[in-house]
mmCIF file of N, CA and C and ligand atoms in Angstrom:
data_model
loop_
_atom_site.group_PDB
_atom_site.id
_atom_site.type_symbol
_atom_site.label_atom_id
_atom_site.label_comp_id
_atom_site.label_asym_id
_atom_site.label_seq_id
_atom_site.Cartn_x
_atom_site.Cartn_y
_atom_site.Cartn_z
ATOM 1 N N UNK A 1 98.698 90.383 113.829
ATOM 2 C CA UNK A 1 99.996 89.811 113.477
ATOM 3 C C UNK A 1 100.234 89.969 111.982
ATOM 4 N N UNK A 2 101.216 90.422 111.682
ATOM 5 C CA UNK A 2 101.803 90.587 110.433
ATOM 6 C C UNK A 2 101.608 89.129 109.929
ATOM 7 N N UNK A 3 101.450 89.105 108.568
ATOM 8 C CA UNK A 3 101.568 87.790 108.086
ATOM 9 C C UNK A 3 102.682 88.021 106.423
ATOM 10 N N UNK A 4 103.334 87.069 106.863
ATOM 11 C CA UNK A 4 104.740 87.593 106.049
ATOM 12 C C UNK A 4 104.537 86.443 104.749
ATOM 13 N N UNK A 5 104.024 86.991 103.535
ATOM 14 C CA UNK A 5 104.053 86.246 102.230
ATOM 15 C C UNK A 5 104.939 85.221 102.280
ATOM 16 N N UNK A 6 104.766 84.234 101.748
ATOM 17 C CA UNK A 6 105.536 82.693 100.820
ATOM 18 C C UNK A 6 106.483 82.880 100.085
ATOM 19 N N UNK A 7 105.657 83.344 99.428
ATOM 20 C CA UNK A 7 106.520 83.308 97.741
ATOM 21 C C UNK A 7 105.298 84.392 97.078
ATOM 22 N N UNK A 8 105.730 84.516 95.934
ATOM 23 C CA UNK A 8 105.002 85.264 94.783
ATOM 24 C C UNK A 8 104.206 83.603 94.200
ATOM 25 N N UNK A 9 103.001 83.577 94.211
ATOM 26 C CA UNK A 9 102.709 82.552 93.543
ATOM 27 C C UNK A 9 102.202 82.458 92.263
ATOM 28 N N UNK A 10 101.603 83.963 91.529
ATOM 29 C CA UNK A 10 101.798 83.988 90.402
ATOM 30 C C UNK A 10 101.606 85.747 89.950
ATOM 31 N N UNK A 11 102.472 85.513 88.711
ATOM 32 C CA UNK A 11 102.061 86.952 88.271
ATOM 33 C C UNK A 11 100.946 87.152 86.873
ATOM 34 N N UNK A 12 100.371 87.568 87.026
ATOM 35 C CA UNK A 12 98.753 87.711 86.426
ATOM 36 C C UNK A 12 99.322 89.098 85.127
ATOM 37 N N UNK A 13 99.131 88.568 83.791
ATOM 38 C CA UNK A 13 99.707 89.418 82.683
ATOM 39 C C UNK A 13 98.442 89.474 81.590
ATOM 40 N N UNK A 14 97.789 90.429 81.659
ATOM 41 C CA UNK A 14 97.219 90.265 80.661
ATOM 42 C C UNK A 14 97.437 90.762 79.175
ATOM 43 N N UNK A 15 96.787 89.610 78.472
ATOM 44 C CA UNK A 15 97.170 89.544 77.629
ATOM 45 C C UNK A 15 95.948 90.204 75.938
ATOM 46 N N UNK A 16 95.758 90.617 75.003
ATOM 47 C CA UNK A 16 94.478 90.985 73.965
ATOM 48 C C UNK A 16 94.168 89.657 73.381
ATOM 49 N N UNK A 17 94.947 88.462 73.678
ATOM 50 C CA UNK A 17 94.192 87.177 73.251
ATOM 51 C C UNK A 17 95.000 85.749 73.578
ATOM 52 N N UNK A 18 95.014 84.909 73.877
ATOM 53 C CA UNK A 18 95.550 83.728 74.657
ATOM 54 C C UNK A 18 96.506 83.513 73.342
ATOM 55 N N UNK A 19 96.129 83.550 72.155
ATOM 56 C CA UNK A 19 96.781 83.336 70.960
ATOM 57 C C UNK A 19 98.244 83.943 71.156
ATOM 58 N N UNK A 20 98.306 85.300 71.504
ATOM 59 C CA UNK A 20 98.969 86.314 71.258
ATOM 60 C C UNK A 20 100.064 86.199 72.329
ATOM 61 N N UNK A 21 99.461 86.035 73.758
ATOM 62 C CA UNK A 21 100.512 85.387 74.897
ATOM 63 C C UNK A 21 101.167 84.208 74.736
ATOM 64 N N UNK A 22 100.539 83.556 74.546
ATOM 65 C CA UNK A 22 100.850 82.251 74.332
ATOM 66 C C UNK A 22 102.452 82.481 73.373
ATOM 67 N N UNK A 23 102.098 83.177 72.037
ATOM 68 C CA UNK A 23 102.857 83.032 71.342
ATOM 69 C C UNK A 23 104.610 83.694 71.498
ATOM 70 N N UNK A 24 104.288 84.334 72.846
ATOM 71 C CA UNK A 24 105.643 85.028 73.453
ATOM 72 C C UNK A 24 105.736 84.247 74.661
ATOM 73 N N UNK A 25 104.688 83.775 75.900
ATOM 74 C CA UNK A 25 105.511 82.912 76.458
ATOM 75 C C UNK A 25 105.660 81.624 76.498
ATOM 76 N N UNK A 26 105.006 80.808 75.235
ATOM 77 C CA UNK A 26 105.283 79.645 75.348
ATOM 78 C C UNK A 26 106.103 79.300 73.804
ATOM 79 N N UNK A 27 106.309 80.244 72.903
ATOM 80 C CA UNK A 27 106.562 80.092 71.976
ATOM 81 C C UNK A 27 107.997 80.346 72.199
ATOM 82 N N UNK A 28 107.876 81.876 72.461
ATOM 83 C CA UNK A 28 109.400 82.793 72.542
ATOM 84 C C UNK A 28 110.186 81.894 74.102
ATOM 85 N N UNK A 29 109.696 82.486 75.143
ATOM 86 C CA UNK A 29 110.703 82.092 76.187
ATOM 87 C C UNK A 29 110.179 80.828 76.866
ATOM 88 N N UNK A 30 109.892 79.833 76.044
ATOM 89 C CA UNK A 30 109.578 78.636 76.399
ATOM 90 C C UNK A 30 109.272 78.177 77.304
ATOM 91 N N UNK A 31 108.186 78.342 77.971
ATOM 92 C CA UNK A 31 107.346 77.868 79.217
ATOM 93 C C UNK A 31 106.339 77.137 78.778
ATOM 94 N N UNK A 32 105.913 75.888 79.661
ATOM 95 C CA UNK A 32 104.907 74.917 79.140
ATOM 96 C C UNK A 32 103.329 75.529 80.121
ATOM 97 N N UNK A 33 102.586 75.556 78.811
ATOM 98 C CA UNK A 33 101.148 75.641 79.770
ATOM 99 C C UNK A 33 101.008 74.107 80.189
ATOM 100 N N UNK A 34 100.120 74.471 81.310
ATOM 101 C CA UNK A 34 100.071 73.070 82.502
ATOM 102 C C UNK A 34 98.493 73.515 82.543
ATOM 103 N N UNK A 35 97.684 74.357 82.356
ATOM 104 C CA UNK A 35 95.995 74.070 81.907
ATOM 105 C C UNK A 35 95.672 75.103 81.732
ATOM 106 N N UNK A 36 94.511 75.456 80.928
ATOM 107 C CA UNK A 36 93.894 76.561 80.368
ATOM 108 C C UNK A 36 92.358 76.686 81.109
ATOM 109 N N UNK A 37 91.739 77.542 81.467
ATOM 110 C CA UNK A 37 90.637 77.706 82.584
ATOM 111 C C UNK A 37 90.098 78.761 81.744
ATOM 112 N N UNK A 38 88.716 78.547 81.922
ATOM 113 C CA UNK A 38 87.750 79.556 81.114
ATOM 114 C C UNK A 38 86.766 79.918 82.655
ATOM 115 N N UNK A 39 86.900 81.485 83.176
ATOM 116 C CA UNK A 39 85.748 81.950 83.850
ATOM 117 C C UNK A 39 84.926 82.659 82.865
ATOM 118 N N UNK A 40 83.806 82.134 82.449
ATOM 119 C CA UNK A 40 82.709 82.995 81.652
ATOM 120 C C UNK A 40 82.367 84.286 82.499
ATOM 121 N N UNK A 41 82.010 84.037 84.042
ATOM 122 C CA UNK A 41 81.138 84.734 84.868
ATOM 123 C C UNK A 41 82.182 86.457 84.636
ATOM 124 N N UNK A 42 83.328 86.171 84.830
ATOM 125 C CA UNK A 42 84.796 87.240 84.777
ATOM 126 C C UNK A 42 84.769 87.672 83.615
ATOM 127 N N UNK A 43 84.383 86.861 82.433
ATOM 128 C CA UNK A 43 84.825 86.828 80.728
ATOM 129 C C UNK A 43 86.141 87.291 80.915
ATOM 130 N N UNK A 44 87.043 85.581 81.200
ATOM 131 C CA UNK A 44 88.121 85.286 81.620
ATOM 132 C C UNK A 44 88.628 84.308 80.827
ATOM 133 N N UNK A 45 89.646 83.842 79.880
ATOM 134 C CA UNK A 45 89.870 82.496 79.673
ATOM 135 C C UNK A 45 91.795 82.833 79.603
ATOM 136 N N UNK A 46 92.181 82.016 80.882
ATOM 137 C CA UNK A 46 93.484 82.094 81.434
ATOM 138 C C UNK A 46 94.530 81.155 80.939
ATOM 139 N N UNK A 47 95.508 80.910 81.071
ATOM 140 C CA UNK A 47 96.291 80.159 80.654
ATOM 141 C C UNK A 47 97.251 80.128 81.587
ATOM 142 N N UNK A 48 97.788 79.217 82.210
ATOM 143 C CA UNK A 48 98.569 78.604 83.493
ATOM 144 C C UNK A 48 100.159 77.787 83.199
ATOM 145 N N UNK A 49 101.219 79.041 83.166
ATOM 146 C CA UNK A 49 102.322 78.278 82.204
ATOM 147 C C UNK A 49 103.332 78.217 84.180
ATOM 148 N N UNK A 50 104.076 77.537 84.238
ATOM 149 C CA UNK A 50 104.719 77.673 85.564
ATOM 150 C C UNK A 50 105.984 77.733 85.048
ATOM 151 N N UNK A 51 106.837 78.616 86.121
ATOM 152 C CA UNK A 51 108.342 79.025 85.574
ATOM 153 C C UNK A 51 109.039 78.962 87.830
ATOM 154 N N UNK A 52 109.471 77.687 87.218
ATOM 155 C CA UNK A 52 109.722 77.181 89.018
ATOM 156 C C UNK A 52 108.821 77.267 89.664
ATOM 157 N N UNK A 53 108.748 77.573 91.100
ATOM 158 C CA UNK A 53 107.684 77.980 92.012
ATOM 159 C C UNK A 53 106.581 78.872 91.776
ATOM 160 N N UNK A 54 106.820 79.530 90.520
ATOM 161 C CA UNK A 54 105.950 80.587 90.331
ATOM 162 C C UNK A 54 105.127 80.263 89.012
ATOM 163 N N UNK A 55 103.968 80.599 88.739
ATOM 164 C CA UNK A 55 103.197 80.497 87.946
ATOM 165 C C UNK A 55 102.822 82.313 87.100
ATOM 166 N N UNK A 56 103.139 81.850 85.851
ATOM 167 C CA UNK A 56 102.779 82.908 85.149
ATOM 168 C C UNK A 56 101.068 82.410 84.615
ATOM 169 N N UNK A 57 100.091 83.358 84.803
ATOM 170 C CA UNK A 57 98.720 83.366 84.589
ATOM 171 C C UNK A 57 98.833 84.720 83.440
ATOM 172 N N UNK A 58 98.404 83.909 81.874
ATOM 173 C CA UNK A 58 98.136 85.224 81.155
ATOM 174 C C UNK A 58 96.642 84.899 81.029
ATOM 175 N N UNK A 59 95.818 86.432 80.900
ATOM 176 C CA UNK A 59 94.164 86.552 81.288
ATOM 177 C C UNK A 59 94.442 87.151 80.072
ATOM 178 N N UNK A 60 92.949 86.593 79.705
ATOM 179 C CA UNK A 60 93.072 86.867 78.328
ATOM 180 C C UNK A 60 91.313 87.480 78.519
ATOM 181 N N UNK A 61 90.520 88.270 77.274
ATOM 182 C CA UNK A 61 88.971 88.602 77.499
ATOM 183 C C UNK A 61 88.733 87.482 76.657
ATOM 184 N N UNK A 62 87.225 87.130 77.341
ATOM 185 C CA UNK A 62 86.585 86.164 77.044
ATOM 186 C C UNK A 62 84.648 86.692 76.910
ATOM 187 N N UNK A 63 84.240 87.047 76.048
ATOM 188 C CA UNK A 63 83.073 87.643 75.376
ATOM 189 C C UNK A 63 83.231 89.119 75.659
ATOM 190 N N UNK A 64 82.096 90.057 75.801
ATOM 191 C CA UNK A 64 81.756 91.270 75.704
ATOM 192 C C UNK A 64 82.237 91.777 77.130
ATOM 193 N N UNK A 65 81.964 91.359 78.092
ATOM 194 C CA UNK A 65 82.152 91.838 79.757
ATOM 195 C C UNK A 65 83.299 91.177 80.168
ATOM 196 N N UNK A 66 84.438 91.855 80.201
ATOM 197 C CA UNK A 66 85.688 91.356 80.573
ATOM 198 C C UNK A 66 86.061 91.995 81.867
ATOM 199 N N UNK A 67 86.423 91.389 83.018
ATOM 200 C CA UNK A 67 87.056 91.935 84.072
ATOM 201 C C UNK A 67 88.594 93.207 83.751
ATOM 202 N N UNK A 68 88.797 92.316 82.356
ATOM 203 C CA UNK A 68 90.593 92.980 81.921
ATOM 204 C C UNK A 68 90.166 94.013 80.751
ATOM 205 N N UNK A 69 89.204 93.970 80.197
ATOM 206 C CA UNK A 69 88.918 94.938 79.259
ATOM 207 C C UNK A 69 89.589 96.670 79.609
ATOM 208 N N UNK A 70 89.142 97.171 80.556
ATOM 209 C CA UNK A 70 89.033 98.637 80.893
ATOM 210 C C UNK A 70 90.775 98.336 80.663
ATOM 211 N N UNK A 71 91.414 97.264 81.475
ATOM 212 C CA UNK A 71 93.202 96.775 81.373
ATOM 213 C C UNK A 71 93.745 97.128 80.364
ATOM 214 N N UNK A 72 93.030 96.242 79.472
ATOM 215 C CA UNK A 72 93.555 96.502 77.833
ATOM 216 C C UNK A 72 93.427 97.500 77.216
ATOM 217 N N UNK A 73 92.318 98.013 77.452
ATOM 218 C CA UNK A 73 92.089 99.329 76.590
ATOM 219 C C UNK A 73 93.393 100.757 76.953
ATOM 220 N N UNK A 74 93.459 100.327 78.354
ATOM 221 C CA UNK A 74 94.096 101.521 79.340
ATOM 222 C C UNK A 74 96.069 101.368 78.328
ATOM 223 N N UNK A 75 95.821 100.096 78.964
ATOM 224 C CA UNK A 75 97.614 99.441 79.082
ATOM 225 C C UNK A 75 97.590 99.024 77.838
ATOM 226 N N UNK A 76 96.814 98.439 76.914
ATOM 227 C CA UNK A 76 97.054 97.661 75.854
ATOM 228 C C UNK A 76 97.712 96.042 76.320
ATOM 229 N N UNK A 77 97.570 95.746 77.729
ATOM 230 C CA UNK A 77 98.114 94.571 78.030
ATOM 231 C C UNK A 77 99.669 94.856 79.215
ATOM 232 N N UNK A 78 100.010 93.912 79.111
ATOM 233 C CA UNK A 78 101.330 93.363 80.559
ATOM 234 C C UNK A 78 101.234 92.987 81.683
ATOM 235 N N UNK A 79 101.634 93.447 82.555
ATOM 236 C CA UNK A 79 101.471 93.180 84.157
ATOM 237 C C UNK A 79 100.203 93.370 84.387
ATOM 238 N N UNK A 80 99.628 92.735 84.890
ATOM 239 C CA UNK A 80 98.217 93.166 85.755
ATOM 240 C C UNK A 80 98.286 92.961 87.282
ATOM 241 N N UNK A 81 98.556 92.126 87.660
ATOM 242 C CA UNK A 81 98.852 91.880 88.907
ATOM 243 C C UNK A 81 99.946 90.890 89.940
ATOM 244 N N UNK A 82 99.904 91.361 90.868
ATOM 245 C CA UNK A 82 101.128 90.301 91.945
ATOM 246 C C UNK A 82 100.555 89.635 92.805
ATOM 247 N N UNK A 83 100.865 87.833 92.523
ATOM 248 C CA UNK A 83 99.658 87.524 93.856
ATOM 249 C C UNK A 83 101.085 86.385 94.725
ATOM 250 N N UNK A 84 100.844 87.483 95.964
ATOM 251 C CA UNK A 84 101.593 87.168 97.167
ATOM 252 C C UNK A 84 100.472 85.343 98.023
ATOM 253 N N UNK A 85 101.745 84.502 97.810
ATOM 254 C CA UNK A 85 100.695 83.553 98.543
ATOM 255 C C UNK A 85 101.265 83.493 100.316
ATOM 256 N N UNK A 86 99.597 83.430 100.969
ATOM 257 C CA UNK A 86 100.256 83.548 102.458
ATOM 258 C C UNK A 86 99.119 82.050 103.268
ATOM 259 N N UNK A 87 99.348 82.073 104.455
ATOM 260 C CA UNK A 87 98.691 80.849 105.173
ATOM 261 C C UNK A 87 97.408 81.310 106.072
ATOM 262 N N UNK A 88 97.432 82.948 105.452
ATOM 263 C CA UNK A 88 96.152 82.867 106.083
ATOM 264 C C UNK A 88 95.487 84.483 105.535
ATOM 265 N N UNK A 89 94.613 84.273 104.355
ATOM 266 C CA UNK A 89 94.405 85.228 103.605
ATOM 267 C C UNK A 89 93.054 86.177 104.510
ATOM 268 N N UNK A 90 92.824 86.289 105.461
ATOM 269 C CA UNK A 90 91.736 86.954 106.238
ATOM 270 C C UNK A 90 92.865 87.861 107.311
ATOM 271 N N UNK A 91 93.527 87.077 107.983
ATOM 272 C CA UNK A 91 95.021 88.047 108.536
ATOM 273 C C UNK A 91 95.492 89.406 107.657
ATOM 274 N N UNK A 92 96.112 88.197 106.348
ATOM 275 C CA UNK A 92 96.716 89.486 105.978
ATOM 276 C C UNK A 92 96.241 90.424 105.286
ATOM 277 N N UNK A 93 94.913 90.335 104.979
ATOM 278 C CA UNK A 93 94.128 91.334 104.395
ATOM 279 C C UNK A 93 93.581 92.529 105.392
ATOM 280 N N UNK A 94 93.334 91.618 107.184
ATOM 281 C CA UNK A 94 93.157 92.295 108.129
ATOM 282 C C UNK A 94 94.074 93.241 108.319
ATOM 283 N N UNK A 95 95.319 93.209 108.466
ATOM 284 C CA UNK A 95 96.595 93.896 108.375
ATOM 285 C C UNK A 95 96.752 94.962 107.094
ATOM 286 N N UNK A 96 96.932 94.568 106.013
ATOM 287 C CA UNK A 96 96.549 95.381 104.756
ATOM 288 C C UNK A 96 95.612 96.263 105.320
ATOM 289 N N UNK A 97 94.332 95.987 105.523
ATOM 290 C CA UNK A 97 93.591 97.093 105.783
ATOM 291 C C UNK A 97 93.662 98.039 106.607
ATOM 292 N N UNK A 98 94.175 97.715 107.438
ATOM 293 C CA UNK A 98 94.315 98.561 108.897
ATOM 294 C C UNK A 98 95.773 99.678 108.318
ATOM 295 N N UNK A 99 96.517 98.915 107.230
ATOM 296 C CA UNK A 99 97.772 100.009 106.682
ATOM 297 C C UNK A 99 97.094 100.805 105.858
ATOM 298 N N UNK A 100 95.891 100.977 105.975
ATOM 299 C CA UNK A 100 94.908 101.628 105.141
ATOM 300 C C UNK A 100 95.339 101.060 103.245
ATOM 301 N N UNK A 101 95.156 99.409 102.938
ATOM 302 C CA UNK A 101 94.829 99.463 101.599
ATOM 303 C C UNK A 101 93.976 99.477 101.022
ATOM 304 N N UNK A 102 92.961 99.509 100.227
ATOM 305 C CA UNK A 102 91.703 99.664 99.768
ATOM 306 C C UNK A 102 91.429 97.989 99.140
ATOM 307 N N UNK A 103 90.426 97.054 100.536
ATOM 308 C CA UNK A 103 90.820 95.801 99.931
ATOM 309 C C UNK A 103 89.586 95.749 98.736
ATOM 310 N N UNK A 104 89.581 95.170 97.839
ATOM 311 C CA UNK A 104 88.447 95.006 96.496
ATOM 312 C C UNK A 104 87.424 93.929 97.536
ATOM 313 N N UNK A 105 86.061 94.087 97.400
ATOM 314 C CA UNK A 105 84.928 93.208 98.031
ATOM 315 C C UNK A 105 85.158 93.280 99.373
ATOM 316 N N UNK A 106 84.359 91.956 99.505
ATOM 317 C CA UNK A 106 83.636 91.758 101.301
ATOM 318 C C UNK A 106 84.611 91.260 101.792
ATOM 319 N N UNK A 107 85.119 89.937 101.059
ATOM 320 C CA UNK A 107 85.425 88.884 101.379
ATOM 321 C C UNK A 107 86.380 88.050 100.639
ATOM 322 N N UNK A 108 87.226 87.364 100.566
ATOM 323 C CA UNK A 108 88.013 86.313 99.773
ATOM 324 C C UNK A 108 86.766 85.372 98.893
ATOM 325 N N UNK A 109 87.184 85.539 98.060
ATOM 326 C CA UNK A 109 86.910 84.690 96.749
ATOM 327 C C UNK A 109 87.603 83.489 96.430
ATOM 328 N N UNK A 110 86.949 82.538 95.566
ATOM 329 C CA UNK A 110 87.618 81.473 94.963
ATOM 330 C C UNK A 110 88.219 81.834 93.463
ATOM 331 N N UNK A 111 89.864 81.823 94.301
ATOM 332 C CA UNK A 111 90.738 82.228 92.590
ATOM 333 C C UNK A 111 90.268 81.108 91.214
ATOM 334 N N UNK A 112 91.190 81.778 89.947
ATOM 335 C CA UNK A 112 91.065 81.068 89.068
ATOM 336 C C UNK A 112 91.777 79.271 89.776
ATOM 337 N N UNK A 113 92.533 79.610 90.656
ATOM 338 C CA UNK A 113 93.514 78.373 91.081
ATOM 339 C C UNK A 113 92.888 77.448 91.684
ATOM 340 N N UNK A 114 91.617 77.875 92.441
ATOM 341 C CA UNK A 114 91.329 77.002 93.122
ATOM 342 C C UNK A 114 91.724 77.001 94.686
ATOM 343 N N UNK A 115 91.790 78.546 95.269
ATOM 344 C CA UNK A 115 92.053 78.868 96.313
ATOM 345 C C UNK A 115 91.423 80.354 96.699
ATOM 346 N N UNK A 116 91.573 80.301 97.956
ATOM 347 C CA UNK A 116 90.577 81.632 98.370
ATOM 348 C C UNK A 116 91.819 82.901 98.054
ATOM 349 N N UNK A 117 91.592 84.200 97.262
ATOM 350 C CA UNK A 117 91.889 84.988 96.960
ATOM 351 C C UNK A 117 91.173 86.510 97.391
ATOM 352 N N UNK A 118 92.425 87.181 97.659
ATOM 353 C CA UNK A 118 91.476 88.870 97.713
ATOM 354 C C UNK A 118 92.403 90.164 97.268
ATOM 355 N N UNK A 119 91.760 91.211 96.847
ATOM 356 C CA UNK A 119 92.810 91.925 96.427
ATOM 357 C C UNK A 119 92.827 93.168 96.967
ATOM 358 N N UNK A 120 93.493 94.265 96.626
ATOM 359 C CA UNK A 120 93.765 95.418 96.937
ATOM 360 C C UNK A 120 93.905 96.098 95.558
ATOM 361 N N UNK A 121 92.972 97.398 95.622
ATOM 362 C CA UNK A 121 93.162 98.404 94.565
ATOM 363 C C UNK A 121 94.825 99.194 94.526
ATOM 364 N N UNK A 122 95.354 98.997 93.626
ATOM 365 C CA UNK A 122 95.892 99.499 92.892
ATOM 366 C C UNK A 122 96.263 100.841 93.554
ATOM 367 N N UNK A 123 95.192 102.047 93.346
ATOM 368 C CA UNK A 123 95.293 103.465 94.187
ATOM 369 C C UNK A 123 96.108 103.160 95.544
ATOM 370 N N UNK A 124 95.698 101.852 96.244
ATOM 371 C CA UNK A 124 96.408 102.269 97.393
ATOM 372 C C UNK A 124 97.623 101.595 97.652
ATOM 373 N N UNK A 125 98.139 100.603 96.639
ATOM 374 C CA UNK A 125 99.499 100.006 97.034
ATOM 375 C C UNK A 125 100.506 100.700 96.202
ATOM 376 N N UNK A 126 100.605 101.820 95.986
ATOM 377 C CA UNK A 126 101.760 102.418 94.508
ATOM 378 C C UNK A 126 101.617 102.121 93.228
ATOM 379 N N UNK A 127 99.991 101.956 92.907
ATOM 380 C CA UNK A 127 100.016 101.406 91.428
ATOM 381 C C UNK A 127 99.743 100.039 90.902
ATOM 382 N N UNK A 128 100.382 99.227 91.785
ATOM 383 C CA UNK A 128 100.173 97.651 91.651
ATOM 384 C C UNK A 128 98.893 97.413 92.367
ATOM 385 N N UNK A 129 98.329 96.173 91.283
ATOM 386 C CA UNK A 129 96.916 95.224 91.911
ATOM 387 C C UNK A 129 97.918 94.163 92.417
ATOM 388 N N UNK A 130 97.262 93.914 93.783
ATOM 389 C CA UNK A 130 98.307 93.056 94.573
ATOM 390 C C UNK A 130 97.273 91.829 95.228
ATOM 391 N N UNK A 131 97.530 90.850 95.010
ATOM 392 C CA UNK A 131 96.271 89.342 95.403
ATOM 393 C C UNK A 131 97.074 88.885 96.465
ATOM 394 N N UNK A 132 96.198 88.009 97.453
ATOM 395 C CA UNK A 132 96.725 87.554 98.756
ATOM 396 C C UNK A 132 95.738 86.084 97.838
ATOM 397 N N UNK A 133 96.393 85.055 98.124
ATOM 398 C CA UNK A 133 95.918 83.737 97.669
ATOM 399 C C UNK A 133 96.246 82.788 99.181
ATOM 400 N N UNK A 134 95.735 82.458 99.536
ATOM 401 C CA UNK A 134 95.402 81.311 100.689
ATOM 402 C C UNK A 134 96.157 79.814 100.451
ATOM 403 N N UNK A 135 96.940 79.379 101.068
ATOM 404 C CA UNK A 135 97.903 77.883 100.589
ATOM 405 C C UNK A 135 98.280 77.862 101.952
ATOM 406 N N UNK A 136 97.433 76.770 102.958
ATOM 407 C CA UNK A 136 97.930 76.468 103.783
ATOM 408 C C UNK A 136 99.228 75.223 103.622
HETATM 409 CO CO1 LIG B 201 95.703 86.159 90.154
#
């Protein structure tokens, strides 16, 4: 069964330093951060500003081994990813896969949010890293 996304629940921007995001989206187009989250394990430290229903997540690197590094270096920063929230993130990844997307890992993970997350490479959705986040 198709499982037909929510909403966009956040868009994932990375950023070369929380300083630097911060200072365009909470400075420039005025959005309030609502909490800042440090994954060491990722060398991740995020920042969680919400704009209505949707949450802007800027990822920022956090020590030497950054998940976003190769990002930054490539892009110098922006979009990184789209995370579609659905009610049942094992479905629609089942589905994804079978449309042949290339899902990243075994299994759903625990997002920065605090919900089970999984993604799809990039190569196989047109370019975009695309997250399925779990919100029953
Ligand atoms: Co995300």
């Amino acid at each position: 069964m198709t499982q037909e996304p929510k909403r966009i629940n956040h868009l994932g921007i990375a950023v070369k330093s929380l300083e630097e995001g911060l200072a365009v989206w909470r400075d420039g187009l005025g959005l309030k951060v609502e909490k800042l989250v440090e994954m060491p394990e990722k060398g991740l430290k995020i920042a969680f500003l919400p704009c209505g229903e949707t949450m802007i997540e800027l990822l920022a690197p956090l020590g030497e081994q950054s998940e976003i590094q190769a990002f930054l270096d490539k892009r110098g920063g922006g979009l990184h990813h789209v995370c579609l929230e659905v009610t049942d993130v094992g479905a629609a990844t089942a589905h994804a896969s079978a449309q042949g997307f290339a899902l990243l890992g075994k299994e759903p993970t625990m997002g920065a949010e605090g919900y089970p997350v999984r993604f799809a490479h990039p190569k196989s959705t047109a370019g975009t890293l695309v997250e399925w986040l779990e919100k029953a």
